[in-house]
mmCIF file of C-alpha atoms in Angstrom:
data_model
loop_
_atom_site.group_PDB
_atom_site.id
_atom_site.type_symbol
_atom_site.label_atom_id
_atom_site.label_comp_id
_atom_site.label_asym_id
_atom_site.label_seq_id
_atom_site.Cartn_x
_atom_site.Cartn_y
_atom_site.Cartn_z
ATOM 1 C CA MET A 76 78.154 32.003 5.856
ATOM 2 C CA ASN A 77 78.664 31.412 9.567
ATOM 3 C CA LEU A 78 80.122 28.256 10.800
ATOM 4 C CA LYS A 79 80.800 28.897 14.758
ATOM 5 C CA SER A 80 77.747 27.058 16.262
ATOM 6 C CA ASP A 81 76.374 25.987 19.217
ATOM 7 C CA LEU A 82 77.722 22.173 18.086
ATOM 8 C CA THR A 83 77.006 19.440 20.651
ATOM 9 C CA ILE A 84 78.824 15.578 21.377
ATOM 10 C CA LYS A 85 75.241 14.597 20.383
ATOM 11 C CA ASP A 86 75.598 16.765 16.741
ATOM 12 C CA ILE A 87 78.812 15.109 15.960
ATOM 13 C CA GLU A 88 77.666 11.806 17.108
ATOM 14 C CA ASN A 89 74.786 12.290 14.687
ATOM 15 C CA ILE A 90 77.268 13.761 11.529
ATOM 16 C CA PHE A 91 79.409 10.656 11.249
ATOM 17 C CA ARG A 92 77.542 7.500 13.257
ATOM 18 C CA GLY A 93 77.003 5.458 10.308
ATOM 19 C CA ARG A 94 78.748 7.390 7.607
ATOM 20 C CA LYS A 95 80.556 5.084 5.599
ATOM 21 C CA PRO A 96 84.444 5.444 5.642
ATOM 22 C CA GLY A 97 85.816 6.774 1.819
ATOM 23 C CA ALA A 98 89.476 8.223 1.064
ATOM 24 C CA GLU A 99 90.347 11.876 -0.158
ATOM 25 C CA GLU A 100 89.225 13.109 -2.601
ATOM 26 C CA PHE A 101 92.816 13.021 -4.820
ATOM 27 C CA PHE A 102 92.662 9.085 -4.762
ATOM 28 C CA LYS A 103 91.866 6.725 -7.382
ATOM 29 C CA PHE A 104 90.187 3.550 -7.340
ATOM 30 C CA PHE A 105 91.067 0.945 -10.170
ATOM 31 C CA SER A 106 90.006 -3.111 -10.360
ATOM 32 C CA ILE A 107 91.891 -5.861 -12.003
ATOM 33 C CA LEU A 108 91.220 -9.706 -13.322
ATOM 34 C CA VAL A 109 94.357 -11.433 -13.257
ATOM 35 C CA PRO A 110 92.672 -14.249 -15.771
ATOM 36 C CA VAL A 111 94.455 -17.789 -15.355
ATOM 37 C CA VAL A 112 92.990 -20.018 -18.245
ATOM 38 C CA GLU A 113 94.162 -24.090 -18.949
ATOM 39 C CA LYS A 114 94.611 -24.510 -22.402
ATOM 40 C CA ASP A 115 95.898 -28.411 -23.891
ATOM 41 C CA GLY A 116 96.376 -29.440 -19.978
ATOM 42 C CA LYS A 117 98.825 -26.323 -19.277
ATOM 43 C CA LEU A 118 97.996 -23.125 -17.202
ATOM 44 C CA TYR A 119 98.478 -19.443 -18.974
ATOM 45 C CA LEU A 120 97.442 -15.372 -17.834
ATOM 46 C CA LEU A 121 95.766 -13.701 -20.065
ATOM 47 C CA TYR A 122 97.752 -10.089 -21.004
ATOM 48 C CA GLU A 123 96.091 -7.011 -22.935
ATOM 49 C CA VAL A 124 98.435 -5.271 -24.791
ATOM 50 C CA ARG A 125 97.198 -1.275 -25.228
ATOM 51 C CA ALA A 126 95.833 0.643 -28.067
ATOM 52 C CA LYS A 127 99.373 2.531 -29.124
ATOM 53 C CA HIS A 128 96.511 6.242 -29.741
ATOM 54 C CA MET A 129 95.158 5.821 -25.758
ATOM 55 C CA VAL A 130 96.636 8.624 -23.903
ATOM 56 C CA ARG A 131 97.982 6.855 -20.822
ATOM 57 C CA GLN A 132 100.452 3.766 -21.272
ATOM 58 C CA PRO A 133 100.525 3.444 -25.188
ATOM 59 C CA GLY A 134 101.338 0.179 -26.132
ATOM 60 C CA GLU A 135 101.685 -1.403 -22.363
ATOM 61 C CA ILE A 136 100.886 -4.533 -21.279
ATOM 62 C CA CYS A 137 98.042 -4.883 -18.982
ATOM 63 C CA PHE A 138 96.257 -6.480 -17.215
ATOM 64 C CA PRO A 139 91.767 -5.899 -17.811
ATOM 65 C CA GLY A 140 90.586 -3.515 -15.193
ATOM 66 C CA GLY A 141 90.129 0.119 -14.567
ATOM 67 C CA GLU A 142 88.424 2.304 -12.357
ATOM 68 C CA LEU A 143 85.992 1.374 -10.066
ATOM 69 C CA GLU A 144 82.340 3.775 -10.983
ATOM 70 C CA ASP A 145 79.981 4.972 -8.577
ATOM 71 C CA GLY A 146 78.078 2.886 -6.428
ATOM 72 C CA GLU A 147 79.915 -0.091 -8.102
ATOM 73 C CA SER A 148 81.551 -3.935 -6.045
ATOM 74 C CA LEU A 149 85.619 -4.015 -6.309
ATOM 75 C CA GLU A 150 84.733 -7.587 -8.279
ATOM 76 C CA THR A 151 81.560 -5.797 -10.254
ATOM 77 C CA CYS A 152 84.581 -3.376 -11.941
ATOM 78 C CA ALA A 153 86.924 -6.061 -12.770
ATOM 79 C CA LEU A 154 84.456 -8.462 -14.744
ATOM 80 C CA ARG A 155 82.865 -5.335 -16.126
ATOM 81 C CA GLU A 156 86.010 -4.134 -17.226
ATOM 82 C CA THR A 157 86.827 -7.028 -18.447
ATOM 83 C CA TRP A 158 83.651 -8.036 -20.589
ATOM 84 C CA GLU A 159 83.600 -4.252 -22.244
ATOM 85 C CA GLU A 160 87.688 -5.043 -23.180
ATOM 86 C CA ILE A 161 88.215 -7.934 -24.345
ATOM 87 C CA GLY A 162 84.916 -9.270 -24.679
ATOM 88 C CA ILE A 163 84.792 -12.132 -22.100
ATOM 89 C CA PRO A 164 81.505 -12.509 -20.354
ATOM 90 C CA ALA A 165 81.115 -12.959 -15.920
ATOM 91 C CA GLU A 166 79.293 -16.641 -17.021
ATOM 92 C CA LYS A 167 82.514 -17.973 -18.447
ATOM 93 C CA ILE A 168 84.616 -16.118 -15.365
ATOM 94 C CA CYS A 169 85.017 -18.348 -12.412
ATOM 95 C CA VAL A 170 86.622 -15.958 -9.082
ATOM 96 C CA VAL A 171 88.490 -17.005 -6.491
ATOM 97 C CA ASN A 172 89.327 -14.640 -4.717
ATOM 98 C CA GLN A 173 90.334 -10.838 -3.890
ATOM 99 C CA LEU A 174 93.958 -10.801 -4.343
ATOM 100 C CA ASP A 175 96.719 -8.208 -3.040
ATOM 101 C CA THR A 176 96.415 -4.270 -3.454
ATOM 102 C CA ILE A 177 98.588 -2.958 -4.711
ATOM 103 C CA PHE A 178 99.600 0.648 -3.231
ATOM 104 C CA THR A 179 101.022 3.580 -5.917
ATOM 105 C CA TYR A 180 102.828 6.513 -5.658
ATOM 106 C CA SER A 181 100.220 8.151 -8.241
ATOM 107 C CA ASN A 182 97.401 8.555 -6.001
ATOM 108 C CA PHE A 183 95.790 5.411 -6.855
ATOM 109 C CA ALA A 184 94.862 1.664 -5.207
ATOM 110 C CA MET A 185 94.450 -1.177 -7.744
ATOM 111 C CA TYR A 186 92.334 -4.136 -6.657
ATOM 112 C CA CYS A 187 93.273 -7.489 -7.453
ATOM 113 C CA TYR A 188 90.314 -10.485 -8.504
ATOM 114 C CA LEU A 189 91.588 -13.606 -9.202
ATOM 115 C CA GLY A 190 89.883 -15.081 -11.670
ATOM 116 C CA ILE A 191 89.105 -17.969 -13.596
ATOM 117 C CA VAL A 192 88.804 -18.174 -17.785
ATOM 118 C CA GLU A 193 86.811 -20.917 -19.234
ATOM 119 C CA GLU A 194 89.000 -21.868 -22.251
ATOM 120 C CA SER A 195 86.213 -21.853 -24.876
ATOM 121 C CA ALA A 196 85.898 -18.186 -24.118
ATOM 122 C CA LEU A 197 89.481 -17.506 -25.554
ATOM 123 C CA GLU A 198 87.256 -18.495 -28.530
ATOM 124 C CA THR A 199 84.973 -15.856 -28.622
ATOM 125 C CA LEU A 200 87.561 -12.262 -27.906
ATOM 126 C CA ARG A 201 86.218 -9.270 -28.761
ATOM 127 C CA LEU A 202 88.657 -6.800 -28.511
ATOM 128 C CA ASN A 203 87.415 -3.064 -28.025
ATOM 129 C CA PRO A 204 89.724 -0.932 -30.005
ATOM 130 C CA ASP A 205 89.677 1.723 -28.429
ATOM 131 C CA GLU A 206 91.699 0.473 -25.335
ATOM 132 C CA VAL A 207 93.412 -2.693 -26.683
ATOM 133 C CA GLU A 208 95.323 -3.245 -29.348
ATOM 134 C CA GLU A 209 96.276 -7.983 -28.798
ATOM 135 C CA VAL A 210 96.016 -10.570 -26.114
ATOM 136 C CA PHE A 211 98.269 -12.970 -25.748
ATOM 137 C CA LEU A 212 99.100 -15.918 -23.196
ATOM 138 C CA VAL A 213 102.561 -16.295 -20.892
ATOM 139 C CA ALA A 214 102.753 -20.603 -19.492
ATOM 140 C CA LEU A 215 102.448 -19.975 -15.487
ATOM 141 C CA ASP A 216 105.186 -22.599 -15.754
ATOM 142 C CA GLU A 217 108.115 -19.408 -17.456
ATOM 143 C CA LEU A 218 106.786 -17.238 -15.270
ATOM 144 C CA LEU A 219 108.006 -19.623 -11.902
ATOM 145 C CA GLU A 220 111.193 -20.617 -13.753
ATOM 146 C CA ASN A 221 112.038 -16.788 -14.265
ATOM 147 C CA ASP A 222 112.041 -14.351 -11.880
ATOM 148 C CA PRO A 223 112.066 -10.337 -13.339
ATOM 149 C CA ASP A 224 114.428 -7.991 -12.021
ATOM 150 C CA VAL A 225 113.324 -5.517 -9.500
ATOM 151 C CA TYR A 226 114.780 -1.784 -9.592
ATOM 152 C CA TRP A 227 113.524 0.431 -6.918
ATOM 153 C CA THR A 228 112.669 3.923 -7.910
ATOM 154 C CA LYS A 229 112.916 6.959 -4.741
ATOM 155 C CA ILE A 230 109.233 8.570 -4.250
ATOM 156 C CA MET A 231 111.182 11.964 -3.212
ATOM 157 C CA PRO A 232 108.020 14.842 -1.907
ATOM 158 C CA GLN A 233 108.854 18.660 -3.579
ATOM 159 C CA PRO A 234 107.322 21.133 -2.173
ATOM 160 C CA PRO A 235 106.238 24.276 -4.052
ATOM 161 C CA ALA A 236 109.113 27.551 -4.069
ATOM 162 C CA ASP A 237 106.683 28.527 -2.151
ATOM 163 C CA PHE A 238 105.597 26.475 0.659
ATOM 164 C CA PRO A 239 105.789 28.646 4.356
ATOM 165 C CA TYR A 240 108.792 25.830 6.188
ATOM 166 C CA TYR A 241 108.548 29.146 8.760
ATOM 167 C CA GLU A 242 105.356 28.325 9.635
ATOM 168 C CA VAL A 243 105.856 24.302 10.195
ATOM 169 C CA THR A 244 108.209 22.505 13.239
ATOM 170 C CA GLY A 245 111.757 22.491 12.244
ATOM 171 C CA GLY A 246 111.088 24.501 9.439
ATOM 172 C CA GLU A 247 114.265 24.573 6.396
ATOM 173 C CA PRO A 248 115.657 22.655 5.231
ATOM 174 C CA TYR A 249 113.547 19.925 6.426
ATOM 175 C CA ASN A 250 113.072 16.309 6.818
ATOM 176 C CA TRP A 251 111.002 15.017 4.345
ATOM 177 C CA ARG A 252 109.919 11.536 4.628
ATOM 178 C CA GLN A 253 111.209 9.819 1.174
ATOM 179 C CA GLY A 254 109.274 6.528 0.035
ATOM 180 C CA LYS A 255 110.407 3.578 -2.303
ATOM 181 C CA ALA A 256 108.583 1.290 -4.643
ATOM 182 C CA PRO A 257 109.853 -1.616 -6.738
ATOM 183 C CA VAL A 258 109.649 -1.195 -10.242
ATOM 184 C CA PRO A 259 109.869 -4.960 -11.375
ATOM 185 C CA VAL A 260 111.149 -5.773 -15.346
ATOM 186 C CA TYR A 261 110.783 -9.362 -16.482
ATOM 187 C CA LYS A 262 112.698 -10.723 -19.779
ATOM 188 C CA ALA A 263 111.540 -10.685 -23.285
ATOM 189 C CA MET A 264 108.669 -13.064 -23.499
ATOM 190 C CA ASP A 265 107.454 -13.742 -27.425
ATOM 191 C CA GLY A 266 108.588 -10.268 -27.780
ATOM 192 C CA LYS A 267 106.807 -8.947 -25.195
ATOM 193 C CA ARG A 268 108.060 -7.021 -22.059
ATOM 194 C CA ILE A 269 105.704 -7.334 -19.394
ATOM 195 C CA TRP A 270 107.181 -4.273 -16.649
ATOM 196 C CA GLY A 271 105.543 -1.591 -14.290
ATOM 197 C CA LEU A 272 103.064 -2.073 -11.871
ATOM 198 C CA THR A 273 101.198 -5.685 -14.216
ATOM 199 C CA ALA A 274 104.734 -6.943 -13.449
ATOM 200 C CA ARG A 275 104.951 -6.637 -9.304
ATOM 201 C CA ILE A 276 101.013 -8.068 -9.916
ATOM 202 C CA THR A 277 102.784 -11.433 -11.809
ATOM 203 C CA LYS A 278 105.252 -11.207 -9.855
ATOM 204 C CA ARG A 279 103.413 -11.530 -6.530
ATOM 205 C CA PHE A 280 100.290 -13.908 -7.731
ATOM 206 C CA VAL A 281 103.051 -15.762 -8.358
ATOM 207 C CA ASP A 282 105.262 -15.603 -5.767
ATOM 208 C CA ILE A 283 102.446 -17.173 -4.024
ATOM 209 C CA VAL A 284 101.820 -19.937 -6.302
ATOM 210 C CA ARG A 285 105.146 -21.508 -5.487
ATOM 211 C CA ARG A 286 105.063 -20.750 -1.728
ATOM 212 C CA SER A 287 102.922 -23.221 -1.958
ATOM 213 C CA MET A 288 103.969 -25.744 -4.201
ATOM 214 C CA LYS A 289 107.142 -25.665 -2.181
ATOM 215 C CA ALA A 290 104.984 -26.055 1.129
ATOM 216 C CA GLY A 291 103.683 -28.878 -0.759
ATOM 217 C CA SER A 292 100.062 -28.227 0.233
ATOM 218 C CA ASP A 293 97.822 -30.605 -0.349
ATOM 219 C CA ALA A 294 94.844 -28.466 -0.879
ATOM 220 C CA ALA A 295 93.081 -29.957 -4.775
ATOM 221 C CA PRO A 296 92.047 -28.137 -7.324
ATOM 222 C CA TYR A 297 89.287 -25.847 -7.326
ATOM 223 C CA ALA A 298 87.352 -28.678 -9.655
ATOM 224 C CA ASP A 299 88.102 -31.562 -8.035
ATOM 225 C CA ASP A 300 86.807 -30.251 -4.549
ATOM 226 C CA ALA A 301 83.599 -29.053 -4.323
ATOM 227 C CA ASP A 302 83.699 -27.671 -1.022
ATOM 228 C CA ALA A 303 86.483 -25.080 -2.871
ATOM 229 C CA ALA A 304 85.011 -24.084 -6.046
ATOM 230 C CA CYS A 305 84.478 -20.944 -6.308
ATOM 231 C CA VAL A 306 81.380 -19.582 -7.717
ATOM 232 C CA SER A 307 81.025 -16.460 -10.737
ATOM 233 C CA PRO A 308 78.813 -13.600 -9.312
ATOM 234 C CA GLY A 309 75.873 -14.623 -11.239
ATOM 235 C CA ALA A 310 75.451 -17.546 -9.345
ATOM 236 C CA GLY A 311 75.630 -16.189 -5.869
ATOM 237 C CA GLY A 312 79.550 -15.565 -5.758
ATOM 238 C CA ASN A 313 81.326 -12.472 -4.133
ATOM 239 C CA SER A 314 80.318 -10.061 -6.152
ATOM 240 C CA ASP A 315 78.758 -7.596 -2.825
ATOM 241 C CA ASN A 316 82.321 -6.434 -2.313
ATOM 242 C CA LYS A 317 82.627 -3.150 -1.476
ATOM 243 C CA ARG A 318 86.071 -1.344 -0.693
#
């Protein structure tokens, strides 16, 4: 096939105008829910323990979530995965807002949503045995009082042995740009060790709460402020957010 052509500026404009930007093919996108539940007057975060027979991260602690499907919004993905994994329907989740996005060195991005889960949903949990071993709650007060230890790992490029250094500027040895990634590790909580990506998400959430408390924020709780109340996706929430 001869790709040479008489392309014009107009052709280029027609090709790219209106095109939805994407990402490189080797990059993946995941969306998770950070579930907060009030129980007996105290706030808790809800975590999962992955099934021990899973191929990736068996037995590790995570939030409900998974890979984005074609045509699916980020928020819808988080809610769908929560339903599929632990049986909490979207109508029992009040999505407050999108949290910070976590970018990883292993070619994927993790989009995070904060969801207030009705306490009654805890009574009807339905764990998917293919994915979830158990769920547990950690008091927000405990997380506020106990910062994780944070270990920084180096990310080192490892080019293949046949990389053509003779064809690139500078040649060999090339001064490759290095990266680093935080690995927080929380102390064991009732025998559960929260660390890694889940701990990164937890820490960012807790840090925001702590900073707001220290600043003396006078924002009313969502349940007492009609203007600030979040809306479930079924009632016109922001479930159409796209990446």
